[in-house]
PDB file of N, CA and C in Angstrom:
ATOM      1  N   MET X1062      59.975 -20.033 -48.078  1.00  0.00           N
ATOM      2  CA  MET X1062      59.986 -21.393 -47.590  1.00  0.00           C
ATOM      3  C   MET X1062      60.353 -21.378 -46.108  1.00  0.00           C
ATOM      4  N   SER X1063      59.566 -22.023 -45.284  1.00  0.00           N
ATOM      5  CA  SER X1063      59.885 -22.100 -43.864  1.00  0.00           C
ATOM      6  C   SER X1063      60.946 -23.174 -43.643  1.00  0.00           C
ATOM      7  N   THR X1064      61.646 -23.023 -42.525  1.00  0.00           N
ATOM      8  CA  THR X1064      62.720 -23.952 -42.240  1.00  0.00           C
ATOM      9  C   THR X1064      62.740 -24.272 -40.758  1.00  0.00           C
ATOM     10  N   ASN X1065      63.178 -25.450 -40.426  1.00  0.00           N
ATOM     11  CA  ASN X1065      63.349 -25.843 -39.036  1.00  0.00           C
ATOM     12  C   ASN X1065      64.675 -25.338 -38.487  1.00  0.00           C
ATOM     13  N   HIS X1066      65.537 -24.889 -39.351  1.00  0.00           N
ATOM     14  CA  HIS X1066      66.866 -24.437 -38.954  1.00  0.00           C
ATOM     15  C   HIS X1066      67.156 -23.074 -39.574  1.00  0.00           C
ATOM     16  N   PRO X1067      66.448 -22.017 -39.119  1.00  0.00           N
ATOM     17  CA  PRO X1067      66.623 -20.700 -39.772  1.00  0.00           C
ATOM     18  C   PRO X1067      68.039 -20.148 -39.662  1.00  0.00           C
ATOM     19  N   GLU X1068      68.703 -20.333 -38.518  1.00  0.00           N
ATOM     20  CA  GLU X1068      70.064 -19.800 -38.380  1.00  0.00           C
ATOM     21  C   GLU X1068      71.033 -20.529 -39.308  1.00  0.00           C
ATOM     22  N   LEU X1069      70.841 -21.825 -39.410  1.00  0.00           N
ATOM     23  CA  LEU X1069      71.724 -22.598 -40.286  1.00  0.00           C
ATOM     24  C   LEU X1069      71.468 -22.244 -41.739  1.00  0.00           C
ATOM     25  N   ALA X1070      70.189 -22.093 -42.098  1.00  0.00           N
ATOM     26  CA  ALA X1070      69.850 -21.753 -43.479  1.00  0.00           C
ATOM     27  C   ALA X1070      70.346 -20.361 -43.843  1.00  0.00           C
ATOM     28  N   ALA X1071      70.503 -19.484 -42.834  1.00  0.00           N
ATOM     29  CA  ALA X1071      70.964 -18.116 -43.083  1.00  0.00           C
ATOM     30  C   ALA X1071      72.462 -18.047 -43.375  1.00  0.00           C
ATOM     31  N   GLY X1072      73.154 -19.160 -43.284  1.00  0.00           N
ATOM     32  CA  GLY X1072      74.560 -19.154 -43.653  1.00  0.00           C
ATOM     33  C   GLY X1072      75.490 -19.866 -42.703  1.00  0.00           C
ATOM     34  N   ARG X1073      75.049 -20.070 -41.470  1.00  0.00           N
ATOM     35  CA  ARG X1073      75.932 -20.722 -40.499  1.00  0.00           C
ATOM     36  C   ARG X1073      76.286 -22.141 -40.923  1.00  0.00           C
ATOM     37  N   TRP X1074      75.381 -22.786 -41.619  1.00  0.00           N
ATOM     38  CA  TRP X1074      75.612 -24.169 -42.070  1.00  0.00           C
ATOM     39  C   TRP X1074      76.833 -24.246 -42.977  1.00  0.00           C
ATOM     40  N   HIS X1075      77.012 -23.228 -43.784  1.00  0.00           N
ATOM     41  CA  HIS X1075      78.098 -23.231 -44.759  1.00  0.00           C
ATOM     42  C   HIS X1075      79.467 -22.974 -44.137  1.00  0.00           C
ATOM     43  N   ALA X1076      79.485 -22.687 -42.836  1.00  0.00           N
ATOM     44  CA  ALA X1076      80.764 -22.534 -42.129  1.00  0.00           C
ATOM     45  C   ALA X1076      81.245 -23.871 -41.559  1.00  0.00           C
ATOM     46  N   LEU X1077      80.367 -24.867 -41.555  1.00  0.00           N
ATOM     47  CA  LEU X1077      80.722 -26.183 -41.007  1.00  0.00           C
ATOM     48  C   LEU X1077      81.452 -27.022 -42.047  1.00  0.00           C
ATOM     49  N   SER X1078      82.259 -27.953 -41.551  1.00  0.00           N
ATOM     50  CA  SER X1078      82.928 -28.878 -42.464  1.00  0.00           C
ATOM     51  C   SER X1078      81.904 -29.888 -43.005  1.00  0.00           C
ATOM     52  N   LEU X1079      82.275 -30.571 -44.068  1.00  0.00           N
ATOM     53  CA  LEU X1079      81.381 -31.598 -44.620  1.00  0.00           C
ATOM     54  C   LEU X1079      81.133 -32.685 -43.580  1.00  0.00           C
ATOM     55  N   PHE X1080      82.166 -33.049 -42.828  1.00  0.00           N
ATOM     56  CA  PHE X1080      82.000 -34.056 -41.774  1.00  0.00           C
ATOM     57  C   PHE X1080      80.957 -33.608 -40.750  1.00  0.00           C
ATOM     58  N   ASN X1081      81.042 -32.352 -40.333  1.00  0.00           N
ATOM     59  CA  ASN X1081      80.069 -31.837 -39.363  1.00  0.00           C
ATOM     60  C   ASN X1081      78.662 -31.779 -39.952  1.00  0.00           C
ATOM     61  N   GLN X1082      78.565 -31.333 -41.181  1.00  0.00           N
ATOM     62  CA  GLN X1082      77.242 -31.245 -41.804  1.00  0.00           C
ATOM     63  C   GLN X1082      76.584 -32.618 -41.880  1.00  0.00           C
ATOM     64  N   LEU X1083      77.315 -33.593 -42.414  1.00  0.00           N
ATOM     65  CA  LEU X1083      76.705 -34.921 -42.576  1.00  0.00           C
ATOM     66  C   LEU X1083      76.546 -35.627 -41.230  1.00  0.00           C
ATOM     67  N   GLY X1084      77.419 -35.318 -40.282  1.00  0.00           N
ATOM     68  CA  GLY X1084      77.233 -35.864 -38.938  1.00  0.00           C
ATOM     69  C   GLY X1084      75.949 -35.350 -38.302  1.00  0.00           C
ATOM     70  N   ASN X1085      75.625 -34.077 -38.548  1.00  0.00           N
ATOM     71  CA  ASN X1085      74.363 -33.525 -38.029  1.00  0.00           C
ATOM     72  C   ASN X1085      73.151 -34.130 -38.720  1.00  0.00           C
ATOM     73  N   VAL X1086      73.272 -34.420 -39.992  1.00  0.00           N
ATOM     74  CA  VAL X1086      72.193 -35.146 -40.683  1.00  0.00           C
ATOM     75  C   VAL X1086      71.984 -36.493 -39.985  1.00  0.00           C
ATOM     76  N   GLY X1087      73.095 -37.146 -39.667  1.00  0.00           N
ATOM     77  CA  GLY X1087      73.018 -38.432 -38.980  1.00  0.00           C
ATOM     78  C   GLY X1087      72.391 -38.329 -37.600  1.00  0.00           C
ATOM     79  N   SER X1088      72.621 -37.208 -36.903  1.00  0.00           N
ATOM     80  CA  SER X1088      71.991 -37.016 -35.591  1.00  0.00           C
ATOM     81  C   SER X1088      70.467 -36.987 -35.716  1.00  0.00           C
ATOM     82  N   GLU X1089      69.995 -36.263 -36.714  1.00  0.00           N
ATOM     83  CA  GLU X1089      68.539 -36.230 -36.922  1.00  0.00           C
ATOM     84  C   GLU X1089      68.017 -37.609 -37.332  1.00  0.00           C
ATOM     85  N   LEU X1090      68.791 -38.305 -38.131  1.00  0.00           N
ATOM     86  CA  LEU X1090      68.378 -39.653 -38.533  1.00  0.00           C
ATOM     87  C   LEU X1090      68.322 -40.585 -37.329  1.00  0.00           C
ATOM     88  N   SER X1091      69.283 -40.464 -36.431  1.00  0.00           N
ATOM     89  CA  SER X1091      69.265 -41.277 -35.205  1.00  0.00           C
ATOM     90  C   SER X1091      68.018 -40.983 -34.386  1.00  0.00           C
ATOM     91  N   ARG X1092      67.660 -39.686 -34.283  1.00  0.00           N
ATOM     92  CA  ARG X1092      66.433 -39.326 -33.559  1.00  0.00           C
ATOM     93  C   ARG X1092      65.208 -39.955 -34.238  1.00  0.00           C
ATOM     94  N   ALA X1093      65.209 -39.905 -35.544  1.00  0.00           N
ATOM     95  CA  ALA X1093      64.068 -40.478 -36.274  1.00  0.00           C
ATOM     96  C   ALA X1093      63.936 -41.973 -35.983  1.00  0.00           C
ATOM     97  N   ILE X1094      65.042 -42.672 -36.006  1.00  0.00           N
ATOM     98  CA  ILE X1094      65.007 -44.116 -35.744  1.00  0.00           C
ATOM     99  C   ILE X1094      64.486 -44.383 -34.334  1.00  0.00           C
ATOM    100  N   ARG X1095      64.939 -43.565 -33.394  1.00  0.00           N
ATOM    101  CA  ARG X1095      64.508 -43.729 -31.998  1.00  0.00           C
ATOM    102  C   ARG X1095      62.989 -43.563 -31.873  1.00  0.00           C
ATOM    103  N   TRP X1096      62.383 -42.660 -32.656  1.00  0.00           N
ATOM    104  CA  TRP X1096      60.959 -42.360 -32.538  1.00  0.00           C
ATOM    105  C   TRP X1096      60.094 -43.123 -33.524  1.00  0.00           C
ATOM    106  N   LYS X1097      60.681 -43.871 -34.397  1.00  0.00           N
ATOM    107  CA  LYS X1097      59.932 -44.504 -35.487  1.00  0.00           C
ATOM    108  C   LYS X1097      58.729 -45.305 -34.994  1.00  0.00           C
ATOM    109  N   GLU X1098      58.935 -46.163 -34.031  1.00  0.00           N
ATOM    110  CA  GLU X1098      57.838 -47.018 -33.553  1.00  0.00           C
ATOM    111  C   GLU X1098      57.057 -46.392 -32.407  1.00  0.00           C
ATOM    112  N   LYS X1099      57.649 -45.375 -31.756  1.00  0.00           N
ATOM    113  CA  LYS X1099      57.031 -44.807 -30.560  1.00  0.00           C
ATOM    114  C   LYS X1099      56.109 -43.631 -30.846  1.00  0.00           C
ATOM    115  N   ASP X1100      56.528 -42.779 -31.776  1.00  0.00           N
ATOM    116  CA  ASP X1100      55.774 -41.541 -32.001  1.00  0.00           C
ATOM    117  C   ASP X1100      55.949 -41.095 -33.461  1.00  0.00           C
ATOM    118  N   PRO X1101      55.023 -41.495 -34.321  1.00  0.00           N
ATOM    119  CA  PRO X1101      55.161 -41.160 -35.749  1.00  0.00           C
ATOM    120  C   PRO X1101      55.330 -39.672 -36.055  1.00  0.00           C
ATOM    121  N   PRO X1102      54.626 -38.752 -35.362  1.00  0.00           N
ATOM    122  CA  PRO X1102      54.864 -37.327 -35.677  1.00  0.00           C
ATOM    123  C   PRO X1102      56.301 -36.891 -35.363  1.00  0.00           C
ATOM    124  N   LEU X1103      56.850 -37.390 -34.254  1.00  0.00           N
ATOM    125  CA  LEU X1103      58.244 -37.040 -33.948  1.00  0.00           C
ATOM    126  C   LEU X1103      59.193 -37.676 -34.959  1.00  0.00           C
ATOM    127  N   PHE X1104      58.873 -38.876 -35.382  1.00  0.00           N
ATOM    128  CA  PHE X1104      59.663 -39.544 -36.423  1.00  0.00           C
ATOM    129  C   PHE X1104      59.664 -38.712 -37.709  1.00  0.00           C
ATOM    130  N   ASP X1105      58.482 -38.319 -38.144  1.00  0.00           N
ATOM    131  CA  ASP X1105      58.392 -37.523 -39.378  1.00  0.00           C
ATOM    132  C   ASP X1105      59.110 -36.183 -39.237  1.00  0.00           C
ATOM    133  N   GLY X1106      59.007 -35.565 -38.060  1.00  0.00           N
ATOM    134  CA  GLY X1106      59.701 -34.295 -37.838  1.00  0.00           C
ATOM    135  C   GLY X1106      61.207 -34.444 -37.939  1.00  0.00           C
ATOM    136  N   ALA X1107      61.735 -35.501 -37.339  1.00  0.00           N
ATOM    137  CA  ALA X1107      63.184 -35.726 -37.400  1.00  0.00           C
ATOM    138  C   ALA X1107      63.617 -36.037 -38.832  1.00  0.00           C
ATOM    139  N   MET X1108      62.825 -36.784 -39.549  1.00  0.00           N
ATOM    140  CA  MET X1108      63.180 -37.087 -40.948  1.00  0.00           C
ATOM    141  C   MET X1108      63.140 -35.813 -41.800  1.00  0.00           C
ATOM    142  N   THR X1109      62.149 -34.977 -41.539  1.00  0.00           N
ATOM    143  CA  THR X1109      62.063 -33.707 -42.271  1.00  0.00           C
ATOM    144  C   THR X1109      63.297 -32.850 -41.993  1.00  0.00           C
ATOM    145  N   ARG X1110      63.713 -32.793 -40.733  1.00  0.00           N
ATOM    146  CA  ARG X1110      64.904 -32.004 -40.392  1.00  0.00           C
ATOM    147  C   ARG X1110      66.165 -32.606 -41.017  1.00  0.00           C
ATOM    148  N   ALA X1111      66.244 -33.927 -41.042  1.00  0.00           N
ATOM    149  CA  ALA X1111      67.406 -34.580 -41.665  1.00  0.00           C
ATOM    150  C   ALA X1111      67.481 -34.213 -43.151  1.00  0.00           C
ATOM    151  N   LEU X1112      66.342 -34.260 -43.825  1.00  0.00           N
ATOM    152  CA  LEU X1112      66.333 -33.906 -45.251  1.00  0.00           C
ATOM    153  C   LEU X1112      66.646 -32.428 -45.453  1.00  0.00           C
ATOM    154  N   GLU X1113      66.147 -31.594 -44.556  1.00  0.00           N
ATOM    155  CA  GLU X1113      66.430 -30.155 -44.667  1.00  0.00           C
ATOM    156  C   GLU X1113      67.931 -29.903 -44.520  1.00  0.00           C
ATOM    157  N   LEU X1114      68.559 -30.550 -43.554  1.00  0.00           N
ATOM    158  CA  LEU X1114      70.001 -30.376 -43.375  1.00  0.00           C
ATOM    159  C   LEU X1114      70.774 -30.920 -44.577  1.00  0.00           C
ATOM    160  N   LEU X1115      70.318 -32.033 -45.098  1.00  0.00           N
ATOM    161  CA  LEU X1115      70.982 -32.589 -46.277  1.00  0.00           C
ATOM    162  C   LEU X1115      70.802 -31.662 -47.478  1.00  0.00           C
ATOM    163  N   ASP X1116      69.637 -31.039 -47.582  1.00  0.00           N
ATOM    164  CA  ASP X1116      69.413 -30.066 -48.663  1.00  0.00           C
ATOM    165  C   ASP X1116      70.341 -28.856 -48.517  1.00  0.00           C
ATOM    166  N   LEU X1117      70.559 -28.415 -47.267  1.00  0.00           N
ATOM    167  CA  LEU X1117      71.494 -27.304 -47.050  1.00  0.00           C
ATOM    168  C   LEU X1117      72.909 -27.709 -47.469  1.00  0.00           C
ATOM    169  N   THR X1118      73.267 -28.948 -47.190  1.00  0.00           N
ATOM    170  CA  THR X1118      74.585 -29.441 -47.605  1.00  0.00           C
ATOM    171  C   THR X1118      74.682 -29.483 -49.123  1.00  0.00           C
ATOM    172  N   ILE X1119      73.645 -29.954 -49.765  1.00  0.00           N
ATOM    173  CA  ILE X1119      73.631 -30.029 -51.230  1.00  0.00           C
ATOM    174  C   ILE X1119      73.752 -28.635 -51.836  1.00  0.00           C
ATOM    175  N   ALA X1120      73.161 -27.652 -51.167  1.00  0.00           N
ATOM    176  CA  ALA X1120      73.212 -26.268 -51.674  1.00  0.00           C
ATOM    177  C   ALA X1120      74.539 -25.577 -51.381  1.00  0.00           C
ATOM    178  N   ASP X1121      75.359 -26.177 -50.542  1.00  0.00           N
ATOM    179  CA  ASP X1121      76.643 -25.558 -50.186  1.00  0.00           C
ATOM    180  C   ASP X1121      77.576 -25.595 -51.398  1.00  0.00           C
ATOM    181  N   PRO X1122      77.998 -24.435 -51.907  1.00  0.00           N
ATOM    182  CA  PRO X1122      78.813 -24.422 -53.133  1.00  0.00           C
ATOM    183  C   PRO X1122      80.177 -25.111 -52.976  1.00  0.00           C
ATOM    184  N   ARG X1123      80.645 -25.284 -51.752  1.00  0.00           N
ATOM    185  CA  ARG X1123      81.936 -25.958 -51.553  1.00  0.00           C
ATOM    186  C   ARG X1123      81.886 -27.426 -51.963  1.00  0.00           C
ATOM    187  N   TRP X1124      80.694 -28.011 -51.983  1.00  0.00           N
ATOM    188  CA  TRP X1124      80.594 -29.460 -52.245  1.00  0.00           C
ATOM    189  C   TRP X1124      80.027 -29.772 -53.622  1.00  0.00           C
ATOM    190  N   HIS X1125      80.071 -28.820 -54.528  1.00  0.00           N
ATOM    191  CA  HIS X1125      79.521 -29.091 -55.860  1.00  0.00           C
ATOM    192  C   HIS X1125      80.224 -30.240 -56.566  1.00  0.00           C
ATOM    193  N   GLY X1126      81.484 -30.493 -56.229  1.00  0.00           N
ATOM    194  CA  GLY X1126      82.177 -31.646 -56.813  1.00  0.00           C
ATOM    195  C   GLY X1126      81.721 -32.973 -56.223  1.00  0.00           C
ATOM    196  N   ARG X1127      80.907 -32.911 -55.171  1.00  0.00           N
ATOM    197  CA  ARG X1127      80.406 -34.119 -54.505  1.00  0.00           C
ATOM    198  C   ARG X1127      78.898 -34.258 -54.637  1.00  0.00           C
ATOM    199  N   LEU X1128      78.326 -33.485 -55.543  1.00  0.00           N
ATOM    200  CA  LEU X1128      76.869 -33.475 -55.655  1.00  0.00           C
ATOM    201  C   LEU X1128      76.282 -34.856 -55.941  1.00  0.00           C
ATOM    202  N   LYS X1129      76.965 -35.642 -56.754  1.00  0.00           N
ATOM    203  CA  LYS X1129      76.424 -36.947 -57.109  1.00  0.00           C
ATOM    204  C   LYS X1129      76.219 -37.798 -55.857  1.00  0.00           C
ATOM    205  N   GLU X1130      77.211 -37.840 -54.978  1.00  0.00           N
ATOM    206  CA  GLU X1130      77.096 -38.633 -53.760  1.00  0.00           C
ATOM    207  C   GLU X1130      76.032 -38.058 -52.822  1.00  0.00           C
ATOM    208  N   LEU X1131      76.024 -36.728 -52.695  1.00  0.00           N
ATOM    209  CA  LEU X1131      75.073 -36.102 -51.775  1.00  0.00           C
ATOM    210  C   LEU X1131      73.623 -36.294 -52.238  1.00  0.00           C
ATOM    211  N   VAL X1132      73.397 -36.116 -53.502  1.00  0.00           N
ATOM    212  CA  VAL X1132      72.041 -36.276 -54.023  1.00  0.00           C
ATOM    213  C   VAL X1132      71.616 -37.744 -53.956  1.00  0.00           C
ATOM    214  N   ARG X1133      72.568 -38.621 -54.169  1.00  0.00           N
ATOM    215  CA  ARG X1133      72.274 -40.060 -54.058  1.00  0.00           C
ATOM    216  C   ARG X1133      71.920 -40.430 -52.616  1.00  0.00           C
ATOM    217  N   ALA X1134      72.649 -39.850 -51.654  1.00  0.00           N
ATOM    218  CA  ALA X1134      72.336 -40.091 -50.241  1.00  0.00           C
ATOM    219  C   ALA X1134      70.921 -39.611 -49.929  1.00  0.00           C
ATOM    220  N   ARG X1135      70.541 -38.463 -50.500  1.00  0.00           N
ATOM    221  CA  ARG X1135      69.191 -37.946 -50.291  1.00  0.00           C
ATOM    222  C   ARG X1135      68.150 -38.893 -50.876  1.00  0.00           C
ATOM    223  N   GLU X1136      68.439 -39.404 -52.046  1.00  0.00           N
ATOM    224  CA  GLU X1136      67.531 -40.341 -52.700  1.00  0.00           C
ATOM    225  C   GLU X1136      67.336 -41.595 -51.835  1.00  0.00           C
ATOM    226  N   PHE X1137      68.426 -42.107 -51.288  1.00  0.00           N
ATOM    227  CA  PHE X1137      68.324 -43.292 -50.429  1.00  0.00           C
ATOM    228  C   PHE X1137      67.603 -42.972 -49.123  1.00  0.00           C
ATOM    229  N   LEU X1138      67.824 -41.766 -48.593  1.00  0.00           N
ATOM    230  CA  LEU X1138      67.154 -41.371 -47.359  1.00  0.00           C
ATOM    231  C   LEU X1138      65.639 -41.299 -47.571  1.00  0.00           C
ATOM    232  N   CYS X1139      65.226 -40.716 -48.669  1.00  0.00           N
ATOM    233  CA  CYS X1139      63.794 -40.662 -48.988  1.00  0.00           C
ATOM    234  C   CYS X1139      63.237 -42.065 -49.180  1.00  0.00           C
ATOM    235  N   ASP X1140      63.983 -42.919 -49.858  1.00  0.00           N
ATOM    236  CA  ASP X1140      63.542 -44.302 -50.080  1.00  0.00           C
ATOM    237  C   ASP X1140      63.371 -45.027 -48.745  1.00  0.00           C
ATOM    238  N   ALA X1141      64.338 -44.855 -47.854  1.00  0.00           N
ATOM    239  CA  ALA X1141      64.260 -45.515 -46.547  1.00  0.00           C
ATOM    240  C   ALA X1141      63.073 -44.997 -45.745  1.00  0.00           C
ATOM    241  N   TRP X1142      62.804 -43.691 -45.837  1.00  0.00           N
ATOM    242  CA  TRP X1142      61.665 -43.100 -45.118  1.00  0.00           C
ATOM    243  C   TRP X1142      60.362 -43.764 -45.579  1.00  0.00           C
ATOM    244  N   LEU X1143      60.290 -44.082 -46.856  1.00  0.00           N
ATOM    245  CA  LEU X1143      59.073 -44.702 -47.404  1.00  0.00           C
ATOM    246  C   LEU X1143      59.066 -46.219 -47.242  1.00  0.00           C
ATOM    247  N   GLY X1144      60.080 -46.756 -46.601  1.00  0.00           N
ATOM    248  CA  GLY X1144      60.125 -48.197 -46.367  1.00  0.00           C
ATOM    249  C   GLY X1144      60.993 -48.955 -47.356  1.00  0.00           C
ATOM    250  N   GLY X1145      61.695 -48.256 -48.217  1.00  0.00           N
ATOM    251  CA  GLY X1145      62.626 -48.888 -49.149  1.00  0.00           C
ATOM    252  C   GLY X1145      61.991 -49.489 -50.388  1.00  0.00           C
ATOM    253  N   PRO X1146      60.939 -48.880 -50.928  1.00  0.00           N
ATOM    254  CA  PRO X1146      60.274 -49.488 -52.087  1.00  0.00           C
ATOM    255  C   PRO X1146      61.129 -49.523 -53.361  1.00  0.00           C
ATOM    256  N   GLU X1147      62.005 -48.558 -53.520  1.00  0.00           N
ATOM    257  CA  GLU X1147      62.771 -48.475 -54.772  1.00  0.00           C
ATOM    258  C   GLU X1147      64.097 -49.230 -54.683  1.00  0.00           C
ATOM    259  N   TYR X1148      64.831 -49.031 -53.590  1.00  0.00           N
ATOM    260  CA  TYR X1148      66.179 -49.602 -53.485  1.00  0.00           C
ATOM    261  C   TYR X1148      66.344 -50.544 -52.290  1.00  0.00           C
ATOM    262  N   GLY X1149      65.291 -50.725 -51.521  1.00  0.00           N
ATOM    263  CA  GLY X1149      65.408 -51.536 -50.309  1.00  0.00           C
ATOM    264  C   GLY X1149      66.235 -50.854 -49.228  1.00  0.00           C
ATOM    265  N   SER X1150      66.283 -49.539 -49.265  1.00  0.00           N
ATOM    266  CA  SER X1150      67.064 -48.768 -48.291  1.00  0.00           C
ATOM    267  C   SER X1150      66.477 -48.930 -46.891  1.00  0.00           C
ATOM    268  N   LYS X1151      67.386 -48.951 -45.916  1.00  0.00           N
ATOM    269  CA  LYS X1151      66.967 -49.038 -44.516  1.00  0.00           C
ATOM    270  C   LYS X1151      67.560 -47.874 -43.745  1.00  0.00           C
ATOM    271  N   LEU X1152      66.761 -47.329 -42.848  1.00  0.00           N
ATOM    272  CA  LEU X1152      67.233 -46.200 -42.035  1.00  0.00           C
ATOM    273  C   LEU X1152      68.480 -46.572 -41.252  1.00  0.00           C
ATOM    274  N   GLU X1153      68.524 -47.790 -40.743  1.00  0.00           N
ATOM    275  CA  GLU X1153      69.662 -48.233 -39.932  1.00  0.00           C
ATOM    276  C   GLU X1153      70.951 -48.259 -40.765  1.00  0.00           C
ATOM    277  N   ASP X1154      70.850 -48.665 -42.019  1.00  0.00           N
ATOM    278  CA  ASP X1154      72.038 -48.679 -42.893  1.00  0.00           C
ATOM    279  C   ASP X1154      72.533 -47.251 -43.138  1.00  0.00           C
ATOM    280  N   LEU X1155      71.616 -46.350 -43.398  1.00  0.00           N
ATOM    281  CA  LEU X1155      72.002 -44.953 -43.620  1.00  0.00           C
ATOM    282  C   LEU X1155      72.540 -44.319 -42.343  1.00  0.00           C
ATOM    283  N   ASN X1156      72.009 -44.752 -41.214  1.00  0.00           N
ATOM    284  CA  ASN X1156      72.517 -44.239 -39.946  1.00  0.00           C
ATOM    285  C   ASN X1156      74.000 -44.599 -39.787  1.00  0.00           C
ATOM    286  N   ARG X1157      74.367 -45.788 -40.170  1.00  0.00           N
ATOM    287  CA  ARG X1157      75.782 -46.184 -40.112  1.00  0.00           C
ATOM    288  C   ARG X1157      76.620 -45.339 -41.069  1.00  0.00           C
ATOM    289  N   TYR X1158      76.087 -45.054 -42.244  1.00  0.00           N
ATOM    290  CA  TYR X1158      76.782 -44.208 -43.216  1.00  0.00           C
ATOM    291  C   TYR X1158      77.048 -42.822 -42.625  1.00  0.00           C
ATOM    292  N   PHE X1159      76.003 -42.193 -42.081  1.00  0.00           N
ATOM    293  CA  PHE X1159      76.165 -40.837 -41.545  1.00  0.00           C
ATOM    294  C   PHE X1159      76.971 -40.840 -40.251  1.00  0.00           C
ATOM    295  N   PHE X1160      76.902 -41.914 -39.486  1.00  0.00           N
ATOM    296  CA  PHE X1160      77.664 -41.989 -38.235  1.00  0.00           C
ATOM    297  C   PHE X1160      79.161 -41.875 -38.504  1.00  0.00           C
ATOM    298  N   GLU X1161      79.627 -42.421 -39.601  1.00  0.00           N
ATOM    299  CA  GLU X1161      81.052 -42.331 -39.941  1.00  0.00           C
ATOM    300  C   GLU X1161      81.489 -40.875 -40.101  1.00  0.00           C
ATOM    301  N   PHE X1162      80.624 -40.040 -40.629  1.00  0.00           N
ATOM    302  CA  PHE X1162      80.947 -38.615 -40.764  1.00  0.00           C
ATOM    303  C   PHE X1162      80.989 -37.940 -39.401  1.00  0.00           C
ATOM    304  N   ALA X1163      80.081 -38.326 -38.521  1.00  0.00           N
ATOM    305  CA  ALA X1163      80.095 -37.754 -37.171  1.00  0.00           C
ATOM    306  C   ALA X1163      81.385 -38.142 -36.456  1.00  0.00           C
ATOM    307  N   MET X1164      81.814 -39.367 -36.611  1.00  0.00           N
ATOM    308  CA  MET X1164      83.059 -39.815 -35.985  1.00  0.00           C
ATOM    309  C   MET X1164      84.250 -39.055 -36.568  1.00  0.00           C
ATOM    310  N   ALA X1165      84.266 -38.881 -37.874  1.00  0.00           N
ATOM    311  CA  ALA X1165      85.359 -38.140 -38.514  1.00  0.00           C
ATOM    312  C   ALA X1165      85.386 -36.696 -38.030  1.00  0.00           C
ATOM    313  N   ALA X1166      84.224 -36.082 -37.866  1.00  0.00           N
ATOM    314  CA  ALA X1166      84.155 -34.703 -37.375  1.00  0.00           C
ATOM    315  C   ALA X1166      84.714 -34.621 -35.964  1.00  0.00           C
ATOM    316  N   ARG X1167      84.386 -35.592 -35.152  1.00  0.00           N
ATOM    317  CA  ARG X1167      84.868 -35.599 -33.763  1.00  0.00           C
ATOM    318  C   ARG X1167      86.383 -35.768 -33.718  1.00  0.00           C
ATOM    319  N   LEU X1168      86.930 -36.593 -34.602  1.00  0.00           N
ATOM    320  CA  LEU X1168      88.369 -36.814 -34.620  1.00  0.00           C
ATOM    321  C   LEU X1168      89.133 -35.581 -35.084  1.00  0.00           C
ATOM    322  N   LYS X1169      88.480 -34.759 -35.929  1.00  0.00           N
ATOM    323  CA  LYS X1169      89.148 -33.577 -36.466  1.00  0.00           C
ATOM    324  C   LYS X1169      89.101 -32.398 -35.510  1.00  0.00           C
ATOM    325  N   THR X1170      88.259 -32.445 -34.469  1.00  0.00           N
ATOM    326  CA  THR X1170      88.171 -31.298 -33.547  1.00  0.00           C
ATOM    327  C   THR X1170      89.010 -31.514 -32.319  1.00  0.00           C
TER     328      THR X1170
END
């Protein structure tokens, strides 16, 4: 399987805190929102990277006790990417969710 983040997939991702991991997902989501109306290929690329990072987080064995929340976040992210047909999810709402993790990561460093 190819990846947009080969170094992270090779193990570096698992050295990050949960706050850092989800904050980075939020960074890609912010990029996607920025490109949504301007450049659809860049939007799709950022969304793909956000999902890839979230998948790496889900695969991190340290967070197996949080799988329900992480998988649910992924489900909402996919729903928002498709326009919210299942749950009415919005990218902007998820961006606020992930932004809180980025802020927490910044406060801890």
